[in-house]
mmCIF file of C-alpha atoms and ligand atoms in Angstrom:
data_model
loop_
_atom_site.group_PDB
_atom_site.id
_atom_site.type_symbol
_atom_site.label_atom_id
_atom_site.label_comp_id
_atom_site.label_asym_id
_atom_site.label_seq_id
_atom_site.Cartn_x
_atom_site.Cartn_y
_atom_site.Cartn_z
ATOM 1 C CA MET E 15 -6.045 11.260 -11.959
ATOM 2 C CA ARG E 16 -7.543 9.743 -8.790
ATOM 3 C CA LEU E 17 -6.557 6.126 -8.298
ATOM 4 C CA VAL E 18 -6.808 3.376 -5.715
ATOM 5 C CA LEU E 19 -4.341 0.469 -5.859
ATOM 6 C CA LEU E 20 -5.635 -2.868 -4.553
ATOM 7 C CA GLY E 21 -4.024 -6.264 -4.144
ATOM 8 C CA PRO E 22 -2.549 -8.657 -1.603
ATOM 9 C CA PRO E 23 0.266 -7.606 0.718
ATOM 10 C CA GLY E 24 3.594 -7.741 -1.110
ATOM 11 C CA VAL E 25 2.170 -7.763 -4.635
ATOM 12 C CA GLY E 26 3.877 -4.484 -5.546
ATOM 13 C CA LYS E 27 1.342 -1.725 -4.818
ATOM 14 C CA GLY E 28 3.932 0.552 -3.232
ATOM 15 C CA THR E 29 6.425 -0.101 -6.020
ATOM 16 C CA GLN E 30 3.864 0.854 -8.667
ATOM 17 C CA ALA E 31 2.494 3.783 -6.657
ATOM 18 C CA VAL E 32 5.954 5.407 -6.502
ATOM 19 C CA ARG E 33 6.358 5.080 -10.282
ATOM 20 C CA LEU E 34 2.826 6.239 -11.076
ATOM 21 C CA SER E 35 3.229 9.196 -8.768
ATOM 22 C CA LYS E 36 6.315 10.331 -10.721
ATOM 23 C CA ARG E 37 4.731 9.628 -14.087
ATOM 24 C CA LEU E 38 1.407 11.341 -13.336
ATOM 25 C CA GLY E 39 2.699 14.087 -11.023
ATOM 26 C CA VAL E 40 0.224 13.361 -8.215
ATOM 27 C CA PRO E 41 0.982 12.438 -4.582
ATOM 28 C CA HIS E 42 1.398 8.855 -3.421
ATOM 29 C CA ILE E 43 -0.594 8.238 -0.252
ATOM 30 C CA SER E 44 0.323 5.048 1.591
ATOM 31 C CA THR E 45 -1.406 4.486 4.914
ATOM 32 C CA GLY E 46 1.245 1.883 5.823
ATOM 33 C CA ASP E 47 4.031 4.439 5.204
ATOM 34 C CA MET E 48 2.122 7.074 7.186
ATOM 35 C CA PHE E 49 1.803 4.708 10.162
ATOM 36 C CA ARG E 50 5.478 3.700 9.964
ATOM 37 C CA GLU E 51 6.575 7.364 9.810
ATOM 38 C CA ALA E 52 4.395 8.176 12.810
ATOM 39 C CA LEU E 53 5.900 5.243 14.658
ATOM 40 C CA ALA E 54 9.475 6.298 13.851
ATOM 41 C CA LYS E 55 8.632 9.727 15.326
ATOM 42 C CA LYS E 56 6.924 8.056 18.303
ATOM 43 C CA THR E 57 3.766 10.145 17.899
ATOM 44 C CA ALA E 58 0.520 9.120 19.619
ATOM 45 C CA LEU E 59 -0.817 7.885 16.273
ATOM 46 C CA GLY E 60 2.260 5.733 15.679
ATOM 47 C CA LEU E 61 2.244 4.253 19.144
ATOM 48 C CA SER E 62 -1.464 3.419 19.001
ATOM 49 C CA ALA E 63 -1.020 1.694 15.609
ATOM 50 C CA LYS E 64 2.086 -0.306 16.547
ATOM 51 C CA GLU E 65 0.542 -3.384 18.129
ATOM 52 C CA TYR E 66 -1.904 -3.823 15.249
ATOM 53 C CA ILE E 67 0.784 -3.458 12.601
ATOM 54 C CA ASP E 68 3.315 -5.740 14.271
ATOM 55 C CA SER E 69 0.751 -8.515 14.637
ATOM 56 C CA GLY E 70 -0.612 -8.122 11.098
ATOM 57 C CA LYS E 71 -4.066 -6.842 12.091
ATOM 58 C CA LEU E 72 -5.834 -3.810 10.641
ATOM 59 C CA VAL E 73 -5.517 -0.557 12.549
ATOM 60 C CA PRO E 74 -9.101 0.368 13.625
ATOM 61 C CA ASP E 75 -11.149 2.102 10.915
ATOM 62 C CA ASP E 76 -11.845 5.312 12.870
ATOM 63 C CA ILE E 77 -8.108 6.007 13.207
ATOM 64 C CA THR E 78 -7.301 5.145 9.606
ATOM 65 C CA ILE E 79 -10.252 6.944 8.011
ATOM 66 C CA GLY E 80 -9.520 10.154 9.948
ATOM 67 C CA LEU E 81 -5.906 10.031 8.820
ATOM 68 C CA VAL E 82 -6.865 9.652 5.144
ATOM 69 C CA ARG E 83 -9.556 12.327 5.335
ATOM 70 C CA ASP E 84 -7.030 14.866 6.645
ATOM 71 C CA ARG E 85 -4.518 13.866 3.984
ATOM 72 C CA LEU E 86 -7.008 14.135 1.092
ATOM 73 C CA GLU E 87 -8.112 17.583 2.267
ATOM 74 C CA ASN E 88 -4.545 18.800 1.768
ATOM 75 C CA PRO E 89 -4.317 21.144 -1.257
ATOM 76 C CA ASP E 90 -1.642 18.972 -2.919
ATOM 77 C CA CYS E 91 -4.374 16.375 -3.555
ATOM 78 C CA ALA E 92 -6.551 18.797 -5.518
ATOM 79 C CA GLY E 93 -5.120 17.608 -8.845
ATOM 80 C CA GLY E 94 -5.293 13.914 -8.017
ATOM 81 C CA PHE E 95 -3.706 11.205 -5.854
ATOM 82 C CA ILE E 96 -2.736 7.556 -5.719
ATOM 83 C CA LEU E 97 -4.038 5.680 -2.694
ATOM 84 C CA ASP E 98 -1.967 2.622 -1.743
ATOM 85 C CA GLY E 99 -3.104 0.333 1.066
ATOM 86 C CA PHE E 100 -6.407 2.145 1.571
ATOM 87 C CA PRO E 101 -9.277 1.215 1.503
ATOM 88 C CA ARG E 102 -8.648 -2.134 3.133
ATOM 89 C CA ASP E 103 -12.192 -3.062 4.096
ATOM 90 C CA VAL E 104 -15.647 -2.160 2.787
ATOM 91 C CA ALA E 105 -16.296 0.352 5.587
ATOM 92 C CA GLN E 106 -13.170 2.260 4.500
ATOM 93 C CA ALA E 107 -14.279 2.119 0.853
ATOM 94 C CA GLU E 108 -17.673 3.575 1.784
ATOM 95 C CA ALA E 109 -16.036 6.259 3.921
ATOM 96 C CA LEU E 110 -13.770 7.173 0.997
ATOM 97 C CA GLU E 111 -16.783 7.667 -1.277
ATOM 98 C CA LYS E 112 -18.260 10.085 1.293
ATOM 99 C CA ILE E 113 -14.993 12.007 1.686
ATOM 100 C CA LEU E 114 -14.661 12.387 -2.099
ATOM 101 C CA GLU E 115 -18.301 13.416 -2.444
ATOM 102 C CA ILE E 116 -17.752 16.219 0.064
ATOM 103 C CA LEU E 117 -14.641 17.275 -1.870
ATOM 104 C CA GLY E 118 -16.720 17.200 -5.076
ATOM 105 C CA VAL E 119 -14.534 14.656 -6.873
ATOM 106 C CA SER E 120 -14.590 10.944 -7.673
ATOM 107 C CA LEU E 121 -12.209 8.051 -8.364
ATOM 108 C CA ASP E 122 -11.130 7.429 -11.958
ATOM 109 C CA ALA E 123 -10.153 3.804 -11.359
ATOM 110 C CA ALA E 124 -9.446 1.119 -8.777
ATOM 111 C CA ILE E 125 -6.563 -0.981 -10.061
ATOM 112 C CA TYR E 126 -6.309 -4.524 -8.778
ATOM 113 C CA ILE E 127 -2.783 -5.928 -9.006
ATOM 114 C CA GLY E 128 -2.962 -9.713 -8.756
ATOM 115 C CA ALA E 129 -0.381 -12.467 -8.197
ATOM 116 C CA GLY E 130 -0.370 -16.017 -6.865
ATOM 117 C CA SER E 131 0.318 -16.532 -3.181
ATOM 118 C CA ARG E 132 3.732 -18.172 -3.736
ATOM 119 C CA ILE E 133 4.977 -15.095 -5.566
ATOM 120 C CA VAL E 134 3.526 -12.751 -2.984
ATOM 121 C CA VAL E 135 5.116 -14.634 -0.079
ATOM 122 C CA LYS E 136 8.520 -14.571 -1.829
ATOM 123 C CA ARG E 137 8.238 -10.829 -2.392
ATOM 124 C CA ILE E 138 7.311 -10.177 1.227
ATOM 125 C CA ALA E 139 10.061 -12.420 2.608
ATOM 126 C CA GLY E 140 12.757 -10.613 0.592
ATOM 127 C CA ARG E 141 11.445 -7.089 1.127
ATOM 128 C CA ARG E 142 13.717 -4.583 2.869
ATOM 129 C CA VAL E 143 12.790 -0.967 3.519
ATOM 130 C CA CYS E 144 14.623 2.234 4.379
ATOM 131 C CA GLU E 145 13.957 3.694 7.805
ATOM 132 C CA GLY E 146 14.711 7.193 6.526
ATOM 133 C CA CYS E 147 12.736 7.562 3.283
ATOM 134 C CA GLY E 148 10.592 4.412 3.040
ATOM 135 C CA ALA E 149 12.291 3.267 -0.197
ATOM 136 C CA THR E 150 11.688 -0.430 -0.857
ATOM 137 C CA TYR E 151 14.293 -3.011 -1.872
ATOM 138 C CA HIS E 152 14.264 -6.764 -2.399
ATOM 139 C CA ILE E 153 17.150 -9.088 -1.587
ATOM 140 C CA SER E 154 16.882 -10.786 -5.012
ATOM 141 C CA PHE E 155 14.908 -8.496 -7.335
ATOM 142 C CA ASN E 156 16.271 -5.099 -6.281
ATOM 143 C CA PRO E 157 19.117 -5.713 -3.831
ATOM 144 C CA PRO E 158 20.128 -2.974 -1.385
ATOM 145 C CA PRO E 159 23.849 -2.088 -1.139
ATOM 146 C CA GLU E 160 25.988 -4.321 1.062
ATOM 147 C CA ASP E 161 26.697 -1.638 3.648
ATOM 148 C CA GLY E 162 22.969 -1.616 4.503
ATOM 149 C CA LYS E 163 22.642 2.141 3.884
ATOM 150 C CA CYS E 164 19.996 3.591 1.581
ATOM 151 C CA PRO E 165 21.567 5.104 -1.586
ATOM 152 C CA LYS E 166 18.787 7.713 -1.678
ATOM 153 C CA CYS E 167 19.061 9.097 1.841
ATOM 154 C CA GLY E 168 21.748 7.215 3.803
ATOM 155 C CA GLY E 169 19.076 5.748 6.115
ATOM 156 C CA ARG E 170 19.276 2.292 7.640
ATOM 157 C CA ILE E 171 17.716 -0.529 5.619
ATOM 158 C CA TYR E 172 15.796 -3.067 7.687
ATOM 159 C CA GLN E 173 13.205 -5.837 7.538
ATOM 160 C CA ARG E 174 9.726 -4.897 8.771
ATOM 161 C CA VAL E 175 8.607 -6.841 11.863
ATOM 162 C CA ASP E 176 5.365 -7.692 10.074
ATOM 163 C CA ASP E 177 7.282 -9.131 7.106
ATOM 164 C CA ARG E 178 8.409 -12.028 9.296
ATOM 165 C CA GLN E 179 6.580 -15.282 8.943
ATOM 166 C CA GLU E 180 3.943 -15.208 11.690
ATOM 167 C CA ALA E 181 2.569 -11.769 10.935
ATOM 168 C CA VAL E 182 2.585 -12.555 7.211
ATOM 169 C CA ARG E 183 0.201 -15.454 7.728
ATOM 170 C CA GLU E 184 -2.144 -13.181 9.692
ATOM 171 C CA ARG E 185 -1.952 -10.440 7.037
ATOM 172 C CA LEU E 186 -2.866 -12.853 4.258
ATOM 173 C CA LYS E 187 -5.824 -14.046 6.350
ATOM 174 C CA VAL E 188 -6.966 -10.474 6.996
ATOM 175 C CA TYR E 189 -6.575 -9.720 3.300
ATOM 176 C CA LYS E 190 -8.827 -12.613 2.269
ATOM 177 C CA ALA E 191 -11.502 -11.888 4.856
ATOM 178 C CA LEU E 192 -11.658 -8.079 4.816
ATOM 179 C CA THR E 193 -9.855 -6.635 1.791
ATOM 180 C CA GLU E 194 -10.921 -8.974 -1.019
ATOM 181 C CA PRO E 195 -14.545 -7.791 -0.703
ATOM 182 C CA VAL E 196 -13.277 -4.291 -1.568
ATOM 183 C CA VAL E 197 -12.392 -5.596 -5.046
ATOM 184 C CA ASP E 198 -16.047 -6.556 -5.575
ATOM 185 C CA TYR E 199 -17.135 -3.214 -4.174
ATOM 186 C CA TYR E 200 -15.259 -1.391 -6.969
ATOM 187 C CA LYS E 201 -16.415 -3.900 -9.559
ATOM 188 C CA GLY E 202 -19.933 -2.923 -8.496
ATOM 189 C CA LEU E 203 -19.094 0.751 -9.036
ATOM 190 C CA GLY E 204 -17.844 -0.138 -12.524
ATOM 191 C CA ILE E 205 -14.325 1.293 -12.070
ATOM 192 C CA LEU E 206 -12.300 -1.863 -11.422
ATOM 193 C CA LYS E 207 -9.270 -2.589 -13.664
ATOM 194 C CA VAL E 208 -7.205 -5.763 -13.312
ATOM 195 C CA VAL E 209 -3.499 -6.167 -14.090
ATOM 196 C CA ASN E 210 -1.155 -9.128 -13.828
ATOM 197 C CA GLY E 211 1.300 -8.336 -11.028
ATOM 198 C CA GLU E 212 3.514 -11.361 -11.693
ATOM 199 C CA GLU E 213 5.458 -9.594 -14.475
ATOM 200 C CA ASP E 214 8.473 -7.446 -13.727
ATOM 201 C CA ALA E 215 7.827 -4.031 -12.269
ATOM 202 C CA ASN E 216 8.313 -2.078 -15.523
ATOM 203 C CA GLU E 217 5.869 -4.276 -17.399
ATOM 204 C CA VAL E 218 3.278 -3.936 -14.638
ATOM 205 C CA LEU E 219 3.678 -0.165 -14.800
ATOM 206 C CA GLU E 220 3.152 -0.082 -18.568
ATOM 207 C CA ALA E 221 0.082 -2.316 -18.227
ATOM 208 C CA ILE E 222 -1.414 0.106 -15.720
ATOM 209 C CA ILE E 223 -0.572 3.173 -17.816
ATOM 210 C CA SER E 224 -2.178 1.650 -20.896
ATOM 211 C CA MET E 225 -5.394 1.009 -18.938
ATOM 212 C CA ILE E 226 -5.831 4.466 -17.535
HETATM 213 P P1 LIG A 10 3.026 -3.894 -1.474
HETATM 214 O O1 LIG A 10 3.075 -2.395 -1.384
HETATM 215 O O2 LIG A 10 1.929 -4.387 -2.353
HETATM 216 O O3 LIG A 10 3.026 -4.553 -0.133
HETATM 217 P P2 LIG A 10 5.809 -3.659 -2.429
HETATM 218 O O4 LIG A 10 5.725 -2.654 -3.532
HETATM 219 O O5 LIG A 10 6.398 -3.219 -1.139
HETATM 220 O O6 LIG A 10 4.371 -4.366 -2.212
HETATM 221 O O7 LIG A 10 6.641 -4.914 -3.002
HETATM 222 C C1 LIG A 10 6.938 -6.043 -2.179
HETATM 223 C C2 LIG A 10 8.357 -6.524 -2.487
HETATM 224 O O8 LIG A 10 8.401 -7.070 -3.811
HETATM 225 C C3 LIG A 10 9.416 -5.422 -2.453
HETATM 226 O O9 LIG A 10 10.610 -5.976 -1.943
HETATM 227 C C4 LIG A 10 9.585 -5.030 -3.935
HETATM 228 O O10 LIG A 10 10.911 -4.569 -4.191
HETATM 229 C C5 LIG A 10 9.301 -6.340 -4.659
HETATM 230 N N1 LIG A 10 8.578 -6.160 -5.932
HETATM 231 C C6 LIG A 10 7.570 -5.306 -6.201
HETATM 232 N N2 LIG A 10 7.123 -5.462 -7.468
HETATM 233 C C7 LIG A 10 7.860 -6.462 -8.012
HETATM 234 C C8 LIG A 10 7.860 -7.122 -9.307
HETATM 235 N N3 LIG A 10 7.003 -6.773 -10.265
HETATM 236 N N4 LIG A 10 8.757 -8.116 -9.491
HETATM 237 C C9 LIG A 10 9.617 -8.498 -8.502
HETATM 238 N N5 LIG A 10 9.656 -7.909 -7.269
HETATM 239 C C10 LIG A 10 8.791 -6.912 -7.024
HETATM 240 P P1 LIG A 11 1.374 -4.285 2.757
HETATM 241 O O1 LIG A 11 1.130 -3.483 1.525
HETATM 242 O O2 LIG A 11 2.600 -5.121 2.684
HETATM 243 O O3 LIG A 11 0.186 -5.082 3.190
HETATM 244 P P2 LIG A 11 1.176 -1.813 4.336
HETATM 245 O O4 LIG A 11 2.425 -1.047 4.498
HETATM 246 O O5 LIG A 11 0.154 -1.308 3.390
HETATM 247 O O6 LIG A 11 1.611 -3.312 3.980
HETATM 248 O O7 LIG A 11 0.461 -1.979 5.754
HETATM 249 C C1 LIG A 11 1.162 -2.430 6.888
HETATM 250 C C2 LIG A 11 0.211 -2.490 8.065
HETATM 251 O O8 LIG A 11 -0.271 -1.161 8.384
HETATM 252 C C3 LIG A 11 -1.048 -3.319 7.883
HETATM 253 O O9 LIG A 11 -0.843 -4.701 8.111
HETATM 254 C C4 LIG A 11 -1.980 -2.680 8.912
HETATM 255 O O10 LIG A 11 -1.656 -3.091 10.225
HETATM 256 C C5 LIG A 11 -1.626 -1.206 8.796
HETATM 257 N N1 LIG A 11 -2.463 -0.559 7.768
HETATM 258 C C6 LIG A 11 -2.036 0.021 6.615
HETATM 259 N N2 LIG A 11 -3.068 0.511 5.910
HETATM 260 C C7 LIG A 11 -4.191 0.253 6.644
HETATM 261 C C8 LIG A 11 -5.574 0.504 6.454
HETATM 262 N N3 LIG A 11 -6.043 1.108 5.350
HETATM 263 N N4 LIG A 11 -6.429 0.098 7.430
HETATM 264 C C9 LIG A 11 -5.984 -0.513 8.530
HETATM 265 N N5 LIG A 11 -4.706 -0.808 8.760
HETATM 266 C C10 LIG A 11 -3.803 -0.411 7.833
HETATM 267 ZN ZN1 LIG A 12 16.280 6.032 2.203
#
C-alpha cells in the first residue's frame, strides 16, 4: 500500500500515519520528523532546515525532494509506504510522481484528513513531542506523564518552537497558499479520498481503513 496523507498542520496526519504503519506493516515517512531528527543530531541538513521550520516556512523544494527520493529508494519501501507531510506543494507532488515512475510503482491513494481551523489550532497548541523518539502527546487528549519523560523511550517531552502562536499563523497561511492546491492535484489524478478528522483518533483510523 502506497499512501500520501494530506491535511492542515495539526489535523492528525502523524497520529494516523503511526497507526496505519503498524496496521499495514509499511514504513511511516514524515519529512517533519526527518528534519527534526537531523536537527537534533546537528547535521548539515538539520541546520540548513532550522530557520525555515522555526519560522513556519517550507524548507526549499530541492532539499526536501532529494531527502524523500533517497528515502523512497531504500529497500524497506519496496512493499509500500505512508508519506506524511510530503508533498506540501504542487512541485513536490510532481516530483513524487517522477520518483515513483522511475521506481516503477504508483500511489494507491491520497487521503485528505480535514478539520475546522478551531480544532486544528487547539490540537497544535496542546501538542507535545518526545525529543528521543518523536512520539506525540496532547495536554488534553493524550496527556504525557507528569515527570515530562516519554514512557516509550525516557526522552524529554517538549513543545515544538513552531507550535507557538506566531509560527502557527504562518504555517496555516503557507498551508492555504501552497499545500491546498495539492489536494486538487490528487483529485485530478482520481486518487483522492476524504475523511473527517474531527472524530477521535480511533474513529479516524477506522474511516481510513474502510476506504482503502
Ligand atoms: P499533524 O501530523 O497533522 O501535524 P499530529 O498527529 O501531530 O498532527 O496531531 C496534532 C495534535 O493533535 C497532537 O497533539 C495529537 O496528539 C492530537 N491529535 C491527533 N489526532 C487527534 C484526534 N483525532 N483527536 C484529538 N487529538 C488528536
Ligand atoms: P505539521 O504536520 O504540524 O505541519 P511537520 O512536522 O510536518 O508539521 O512539519 C514541520 C515543518 O517542517 C514545516 O513547517 C516545514 O518547515 C518543514 N517541512 C516538513 N515537511 C516539509 C515539506 N514536505 N516541504 C517543505 N518543508 C517541510
Ligand atoms: Zn520517546
